[in-house]
Coordinates of C-alpha atoms in Angstrom, one line a residue:
Chain A
M1 CA 181.0 123.5 177.9
N2 CA 184.1 123.9 175.7
G3 CA 182.7 122.1 172.8
V4 CA 183.2 122.2 169.0
H5 CA 179.9 124.1 168.7
D6 CA 181.7 127.2 170.1
M7 CA 183.2 128.0 166.8
G8 CA 183.9 131.8 166.9
G9 CA 187.5 132.4 165.7
M10 CA 188.4 128.9 164.7
D11 CA 190.4 128.3 161.5
G12 CA 190.2 125.7 158.8
F13 CA 186.5 125.5 157.9
G14 CA 187.0 127.1 154.5
K15 CA 184.9 129.5 152.5
V16 CA 181.2 130.4 153.1
E17 CA 179.4 128.8 150.3
P18 CA 175.8 130.2 149.8
E19 CA 173.5 128.0 147.8
L20 CA 171.6 129.6 145.0
N21 CA 167.9 129.3 145.4
E22 CA 168.2 127.2 148.4
P23 CA 165.1 125.2 149.3
M24 CA 163.7 125.6 152.8
F25 CA 164.3 121.9 153.5
H26 CA 166.7 119.7 151.6
A27 CA 164.7 116.5 152.4
E28 CA 161.3 115.8 153.9
W29 CA 162.7 114.3 157.1
E30 CA 164.4 117.6 157.9
A31 CA 161.0 119.3 158.1
R32 CA 159.6 116.4 160.3
V33 CA 162.6 116.8 162.7
L34 CA 162.0 120.5 163.0
A35 CA 158.3 120.0 163.6
M36 CA 158.9 117.3 166.2
V37 CA 161.5 119.4 168.1
R38 CA 159.1 122.4 168.2
A39 CA 156.1 120.2 169.2
M40 CA 157.8 118.3 172.0
G41 CA 159.3 121.7 173.3
A42 CA 155.9 123.3 173.3
A43 CA 154.4 120.2 175.0
G44 CA 156.8 120.8 177.8
A45 CA 159.3 118.0 177.4
F46 CA 162.2 120.5 177.4
N47 CA 163.1 124.1 177.1
I48 CA 165.1 125.7 174.2
D49 CA 168.3 125.9 176.3
T50 CA 168.2 122.2 177.2
S51 CA 167.7 121.3 173.5
R52 CA 170.7 123.4 172.5
F53 CA 172.7 121.7 175.3
Y54 CA 171.9 118.2 173.9
R55 CA 173.1 119.2 170.5
E56 CA 176.3 120.6 172.1
M57 CA 176.8 117.3 173.9
L58 CA 177.0 115.3 170.6
P59 CA 180.5 113.8 170.3
P60 CA 182.7 116.3 168.5
H61 CA 183.1 114.1 165.4
V62 CA 179.5 113.6 165.2
Y63 CA 178.7 117.3 165.5
L64 CA 181.2 118.3 162.9
S65 CA 180.2 115.6 160.4
S66 CA 176.4 115.9 160.7
S67 CA 174.1 118.1 158.8
Y68 CA 172.2 120.7 160.7
Y69 CA 168.9 118.8 161.1
R70 CA 170.8 115.6 161.6
K71 CA 172.2 117.2 164.8
W72 CA 168.6 118.2 165.7
Q73 CA 167.5 114.7 165.3
L74 CA 170.3 113.1 167.3
G75 CA 169.9 115.8 170.1
L76 CA 166.2 115.2 170.2
E77 CA 166.6 111.4 170.5
D78 CA 169.1 111.7 173.4
L79 CA 167.0 114.3 175.2
L80 CA 163.8 112.3 175.0
V81 CA 165.5 109.1 176.1
D82 CA 167.3 110.9 179.1
K83 CA 164.1 112.5 180.2
G84 CA 162.2 109.2 180.0
Y85 CA 159.8 110.0 177.2
I86 CA 161.1 107.3 174.9
T87 CA 163.6 104.4 175.2
T88 CA 166.5 103.3 173.0
G89 CA 164.6 100.0 172.7
E90 CA 161.7 101.9 171.2
L91 CA 164.0 103.6 168.7
V92 CA 165.4 100.2 167.6
A93 CA 161.9 98.7 167.5
G94 CA 160.4 101.7 165.7
H95 CA 157.3 101.5 167.8
A96 CA 156.1 102.5 171.2
V97 CA 156.8 99.7 173.8
E98 CA 156.7 101.4 177.2
A99 CA 153.9 103.5 178.7
A100 CA 153.9 107.2 177.9
K101 CA 155.3 109.7 180.4
P102 CA 152.8 112.6 181.0
L103 CA 153.8 115.8 179.3
K104 CA 153.7 119.1 181.3
H105 CA 151.4 120.8 178.7
G106 CA 149.8 117.6 177.3
K107 CA 149.6 116.3 173.8
F108 CA 150.7 118.7 171.0
T109 CA 147.6 119.2 168.8
L110 CA 146.5 121.4 165.9
D111 CA 145.2 124.0 168.4
D112 CA 148.8 124.5 169.6
V113 CA 150.4 125.3 166.3
E114 CA 149.5 129.0 166.1
R115 CA 151.1 129.8 169.4
I116 CA 154.5 128.3 168.6
M117 CA 154.8 130.5 165.5
V118 CA 155.6 133.4 167.8
R119 CA 158.7 133.3 169.9
G120 CA 158.4 132.8 173.6
K121 CA 159.0 135.7 176.1
F122 CA 162.3 135.5 177.9
G123 CA 162.0 138.7 179.9
R124 CA 161.5 138.2 183.7
V125 CA 161.0 140.3 186.8
A126 CA 164.4 141.5 188.1
P127 CA 165.3 140.0 191.4
A128 CA 167.9 142.7 192.0
P129 CA 168.9 146.0 190.4
A130 CA 171.3 145.9 187.4
K131 CA 175.0 146.1 188.3
F132 CA 176.1 147.8 185.0
R133 CA 174.8 150.5 182.8
P134 CA 175.5 151.5 179.3
G135 CA 179.0 153.0 179.0
D136 CA 180.5 151.0 181.7
H137 CA 183.7 149.1 181.0
V138 CA 183.4 145.4 182.0
R139 CA 185.6 142.3 181.8
T140 CA 184.1 139.0 180.8
K141 CA 185.1 136.4 183.3
N142 CA 187.6 133.6 182.5
I143 CA 185.1 130.9 183.2
H144 CA 184.8 127.3 181.7
P145 CA 181.5 125.8 182.8
A146 CA 181.3 122.2 182.1
T147 CA 177.6 122.6 181.2
H148 CA 175.7 124.9 178.8
T149 CA 176.9 128.5 178.7
R150 CA 176.3 131.4 176.2
L151 CA 179.6 133.0 176.9
P152 CA 181.7 132.1 173.8
R153 CA 185.4 131.1 174.4
Y154 CA 186.7 133.8 172.2
A155 CA 185.1 136.5 174.3
R156 CA 186.2 135.3 177.8
G157 CA 188.6 137.4 179.8
H158 CA 188.3 140.5 177.6
V159 CA 187.4 144.1 178.3
G160 CA 184.5 145.7 176.5
V161 CA 181.9 148.3 176.9
V162 CA 178.2 147.9 177.9
E163 CA 176.3 149.3 175.0
R164 CA 172.7 148.2 175.7
D165 CA 170.7 146.8 178.6
H166 CA 168.1 144.2 177.5
G167 CA 166.5 143.9 180.9
C168 CA 166.4 140.7 183.0
Q169 CA 166.0 137.4 181.2
V170 CA 165.9 133.7 181.7
F171 CA 169.5 132.6 182.3
P172 CA 170.3 129.8 179.8
D173 CA 173.1 128.3 181.9
S174 CA 170.6 127.5 184.6
A175 CA 167.7 126.6 182.3
A176 CA 169.7 124.2 180.2
T177 CA 170.2 121.9 183.2
E178 CA 166.7 122.4 184.4
S179 CA 168.0 124.3 187.5
G180 CA 165.3 127.0 187.2
E181 CA 165.1 130.2 185.2
N182 CA 167.3 132.1 187.6
P183 CA 166.7 135.5 185.7
Q184 CA 169.8 137.6 185.1
W185 CA 170.4 141.0 183.6
L186 CA 171.4 140.9 179.9
Y187 CA 173.6 143.4 178.2
T188 CA 175.1 144.0 174.8
I189 CA 178.9 144.2 175.3
V190 CA 181.0 145.6 172.5
F191 CA 184.7 144.7 172.0
D192 CA 187.4 146.2 169.7
G193 CA 188.6 143.6 167.2
T194 CA 192.1 144.1 168.6
E195 CA 191.0 143.3 172.1
L196 CA 189.8 140.0 171.0
W197 CA 192.1 139.0 168.2
G198 CA 195.3 140.9 169.0
P199 CA 197.3 143.6 167.4
D200 CA 197.2 142.1 164.0
A201 CA 193.4 142.2 163.8
D202 CA 191.5 144.4 161.4
P203 CA 191.3 147.7 163.3
S204 CA 188.0 148.6 161.6
I205 CA 186.0 145.8 163.2
K206 CA 184.1 145.7 166.5
I207 CA 182.3 142.5 167.8
S208 CA 179.5 142.3 170.3
I209 CA 178.0 139.6 172.3
D210 CA 174.9 139.6 174.5
A211 CA 176.2 138.7 178.0
F212 CA 174.4 137.8 181.1
E213 CA 175.5 139.7 184.3
P214 CA 177.1 136.5 185.9
Y215 CA 179.6 136.6 182.9
L216 CA 180.9 140.0 183.8
E217 CA 182.9 141.9 186.3
P218 CA 183.8 145.6 186.5
A219 CA 186.9 146.7 184.6
Chain B
M1 CA 173.7 109.7 175.8
T2 CA 172.7 107.0 173.4
G3 CA 176.0 106.2 171.7
H4 CA 176.0 107.8 168.3
D5 CA 178.9 105.8 167.0
D6 CA 176.3 103.0 166.6
H7 CA 174.5 105.2 164.0
H8 CA 177.4 105.1 161.7
H9 CA 177.8 101.3 161.5
H10 CA 175.4 101.2 158.6
D11 CA 175.1 98.9 155.6
P12 CA 177.3 100.4 152.8
D13 CA 174.4 99.8 150.3
H14 CA 172.3 102.3 152.2
S15 CA 173.2 106.0 152.4
E16 CA 173.1 107.9 155.7
L17 CA 170.2 109.7 154.3
S18 CA 168.0 106.6 154.0
E19 CA 169.2 105.5 157.5
T20 CA 168.2 108.9 158.8
E21 CA 164.9 108.8 157.0
L22 CA 164.0 105.5 158.7
R23 CA 165.2 106.8 162.1
V24 CA 163.1 109.9 161.9
R25 CA 160.1 108.0 160.7
A26 CA 160.6 105.6 163.7
L27 CA 160.8 108.6 166.1
E28 CA 157.6 110.2 164.8
T29 CA 155.8 106.8 165.0
I30 CA 156.8 106.4 168.7
L31 CA 155.8 110.0 169.6
T32 CA 152.5 109.5 167.8
E33 CA 151.8 106.1 169.4
K34 CA 152.6 107.4 172.8
G35 CA 150.1 110.2 172.4
Y36 CA 152.7 113.1 172.6
V37 CA 152.0 114.7 169.2
D38 CA 149.3 114.7 166.6
P39 CA 151.0 114.1 163.2
A40 CA 148.5 116.5 161.6
A41 CA 149.9 119.2 163.9
L42 CA 153.4 118.4 162.7
D43 CA 152.1 118.8 159.1
A44 CA 150.6 122.2 160.2
I45 CA 153.9 123.4 161.8
I46 CA 155.7 122.7 158.5
Q47 CA 153.1 124.4 156.5
A48 CA 153.2 127.4 158.7
Y49 CA 157.0 127.6 158.3
E50 CA 156.6 127.2 154.5
T51 CA 153.9 129.9 154.1
K52 CA 153.8 132.3 157.0
I53 CA 157.4 133.3 157.7
G54 CA 160.2 134.4 155.3
P55 CA 162.3 137.3 154.2
H56 CA 159.1 138.9 152.7
N57 CA 158.2 139.9 156.3
G58 CA 161.6 141.6 157.0
A59 CA 161.5 143.3 153.5
Q60 CA 158.2 145.0 154.3
V61 CA 159.7 146.3 157.5
V62 CA 162.7 147.6 155.8
A63 CA 160.8 149.2 152.9
K64 CA 158.5 150.9 155.5
A65 CA 161.5 152.2 157.4
W66 CA 163.0 153.6 154.2
S67 CA 159.7 155.4 153.5
D68 CA 158.5 156.6 156.9
P69 CA 160.9 158.4 159.2
V70 CA 158.6 158.1 162.2
F71 CA 158.4 154.4 161.7
K72 CA 162.1 154.1 161.3
R73 CA 162.7 155.9 164.6
T74 CA 160.3 153.6 166.4
L75 CA 161.9 150.6 164.8
L76 CA 165.3 151.5 165.9
D77 CA 164.1 152.4 169.4
D78 CA 162.0 149.2 169.9
A79 CA 161.8 146.8 166.9
T80 CA 159.3 144.4 168.5
K81 CA 156.9 147.2 169.3
A82 CA 157.3 148.8 165.8
V83 CA 156.9 145.5 163.9
S84 CA 154.0 144.4 166.1
A85 CA 152.1 147.6 165.4
L86 CA 152.3 146.8 161.6
G87 CA 149.7 144.1 162.0
H88 CA 149.9 142.9 158.4
V89 CA 153.5 141.6 158.9
S90 CA 154.1 138.4 160.8
R91 CA 153.4 138.6 164.6
V92 CA 156.8 139.0 166.2
G93 CA 158.1 137.9 169.6
D94 CA 160.0 140.0 172.1
H95 CA 163.7 141.0 171.9
L96 CA 163.9 142.0 168.3
V97 CA 166.5 144.8 167.6
A98 CA 167.0 146.6 164.3
L99 CA 170.5 147.7 163.4
E100 CA 170.9 150.6 161.0
N101 CA 173.6 150.5 158.4
T102 CA 175.2 153.9 157.6
P103 CA 178.2 154.9 155.6
K104 CA 180.2 154.8 158.9
Q105 CA 179.0 151.4 160.2
H106 CA 178.0 148.2 158.5
N107 CA 176.2 145.6 160.7
L108 CA 176.7 141.8 160.3
V109 CA 174.7 139.2 162.3
V110 CA 176.0 135.7 163.3
C111 CA 175.4 133.1 165.9
T112 CA 178.7 131.4 166.6
L113 CA 177.3 129.0 169.2
C114 CA 174.3 127.6 167.2
S115 CA 172.0 129.2 164.7
C116 CA 170.0 132.0 166.4
Y117 CA 168.3 134.1 163.7
P118 CA 165.2 136.2 163.4
W119 CA 162.8 133.5 162.1
E120 CA 159.8 135.7 162.1
M121 CA 161.4 138.4 160.0
L122 CA 163.6 136.2 157.7
G123 CA 162.2 132.7 157.8
L124 CA 164.4 129.7 158.6
P125 CA 168.1 130.3 158.3
P126 CA 170.0 129.1 155.2
V127 CA 172.5 126.3 155.5
W128 CA 175.5 128.6 155.3
Y129 CA 174.4 130.6 158.2
K130 CA 174.3 127.5 160.4
A131 CA 177.5 126.0 159.1
A132 CA 181.1 126.2 160.5
P133 CA 182.7 128.4 157.9
Y134 CA 180.4 131.3 158.7
R135 CA 180.1 130.8 162.4
S136 CA 183.9 130.5 162.8
R137 CA 185.0 133.4 160.7
A138 CA 182.3 136.1 160.9
V139 CA 183.5 137.3 164.3
R140 CA 187.2 137.4 163.4
D141 CA 187.4 138.1 159.6
P142 CA 184.1 139.7 158.6
R143 CA 185.6 141.4 155.6
G144 CA 186.9 138.0 154.3
V145 CA 183.4 136.6 154.9
L146 CA 181.8 139.6 153.0
A147 CA 184.3 138.9 150.1
D148 CA 182.9 135.3 149.9
F149 CA 179.5 137.0 149.2
G150 CA 181.1 139.3 146.7
V151 CA 180.7 142.3 148.9
S152 CA 183.5 144.9 149.4
L153 CA 183.1 147.8 151.8
P154 CA 185.2 151.0 152.0
K155 CA 188.2 150.6 154.5
E156 CA 186.8 153.6 156.5
T157 CA 183.5 151.8 157.2
E158 CA 183.5 150.1 160.6
I159 CA 182.1 146.6 160.5
R160 CA 180.2 145.7 163.6
V161 CA 179.5 142.0 164.1
W162 CA 176.7 141.0 166.4
D163 CA 177.0 137.6 167.8
S164 CA 173.5 136.4 168.8
T165 CA 174.5 134.8 172.1
A166 CA 171.1 135.3 173.8
E167 CA 167.4 135.5 172.8
T168 CA 167.9 138.9 171.3
R169 CA 167.3 138.7 167.5
F170 CA 168.8 141.2 165.1
L171 CA 167.5 142.6 161.9
V172 CA 169.8 144.7 159.8
L173 CA 168.3 147.8 158.3
P174 CA 170.4 148.3 155.1
M175 CA 170.9 151.7 153.4
R176 CA 168.3 152.7 151.0
P177 CA 169.7 152.4 147.5
K178 CA 170.2 155.6 145.5
G179 CA 167.9 156.4 142.6
T180 CA 164.7 155.3 144.4
D181 CA 163.2 158.7 145.2
G182 CA 159.5 158.6 145.0
W183 CA 159.4 154.8 145.0
S184 CA 156.4 153.2 146.7
E185 CA 157.0 150.8 149.7
Q186 CA 155.9 148.0 147.4
Q187 CA 158.6 148.8 144.8
L188 CA 161.2 149.3 147.5
T189 CA 160.4 145.9 149.0
E190 CA 161.6 144.3 145.7
L191 CA 165.1 145.6 146.4
V192 CA 165.4 144.1 149.9
T193 CA 167.3 140.8 149.9
R194 CA 167.5 138.3 152.8
D195 CA 171.3 138.7 152.9
S196 CA 171.0 142.4 153.1
M197 CA 169.0 142.0 156.3
I198 CA 171.7 139.6 157.8
G199 CA 174.5 142.0 156.7
T200 CA 176.1 139.6 154.3
G201 CA 174.7 141.4 151.3
L202 CA 173.5 144.8 150.0
P203 CA 170.1 145.6 148.7
K204 CA 169.5 145.3 144.9
K205 CA 170.1 148.5 142.9
P206 CA 167.2 150.0 140.9
G207 CA 167.1 148.2 137.5
G208 CA 169.9 145.9 138.7

């Protein structure tokens, strides 16, 4: 979706402001939100792509004015309500009211903590041979899916070179809407700065994205 | 969608923070009462993030690559395999890629769409990495972004920006600082900063 989360190339956000000796969390609730998102995901309530999609669906003014973990909290609430794990009434009441909905992997307990500290595996058996190989010139498609996609706007409709082949992986555009993993080949595509940003761009920069095969056509 | 405008009609005597705290507490209560999560497991997750992951993991990998050419080659070929073989460093998931900085090419990592970051190597990302200024500008004006960090690179150095748009995770292997001949891996580790492994900084200089 063409949301405000897709920020590459936008103007007006000002300087990057690193915080000296930044703490891991700025408030205790941030840590609780992180833990709840990880736990409910691991318990099978949603996959990582769906959780990203729900943060992207926050209204633009909310997305832009909310802190990082606030977005996580709001996205988690929406997701759990939509999938029937909790209700808005329960959020207002602050307590469980309805019966629980069974979780795919059951309750998240202490025994599950260790396994979530290592990232999941996204590689999958390839359903078809790769269409492109390193060195190929490709054009990213001019597509504007209404749902989740990992092809940023600034990199659509541009010609780049396939640099690396990362194998076949879960396709976020499908997984985010729970339409299956639909594995697709994934490549690193590198673009000249001037290809993306025009003749005035810094000629000494190159930008790459990791692009799934359905985002690409031969060039 | 649950109508987020409602969240903002709060009592002016209460900050958004306290409203958020109450809301987060309510959510945890509901998840606990419904038997979805054990709160002790949430505590354990937080503790694991606070103690097991962090830039010290990445720094060990970089220092080893600076000291051991065979390891460096393996790291650049297949970082997941190389780091997993180390054992004493954090266990690492698939799809880790190490990017070597050279006098010709400086690598900079961003996630313009969200906040993808090599957690196992660097810990949780800092706020600036997840915020709009960095996400918007890194892909278009990386030299300007580097200037915000006080870093200036020669004009001849190509700047390569890696937008983390998939599950690939990138770790920058900075150049080994001059004047460190004969240093042990442990000594070298002290020079490796988090930002140098994102590409927004350079390693510390000896005695610096």
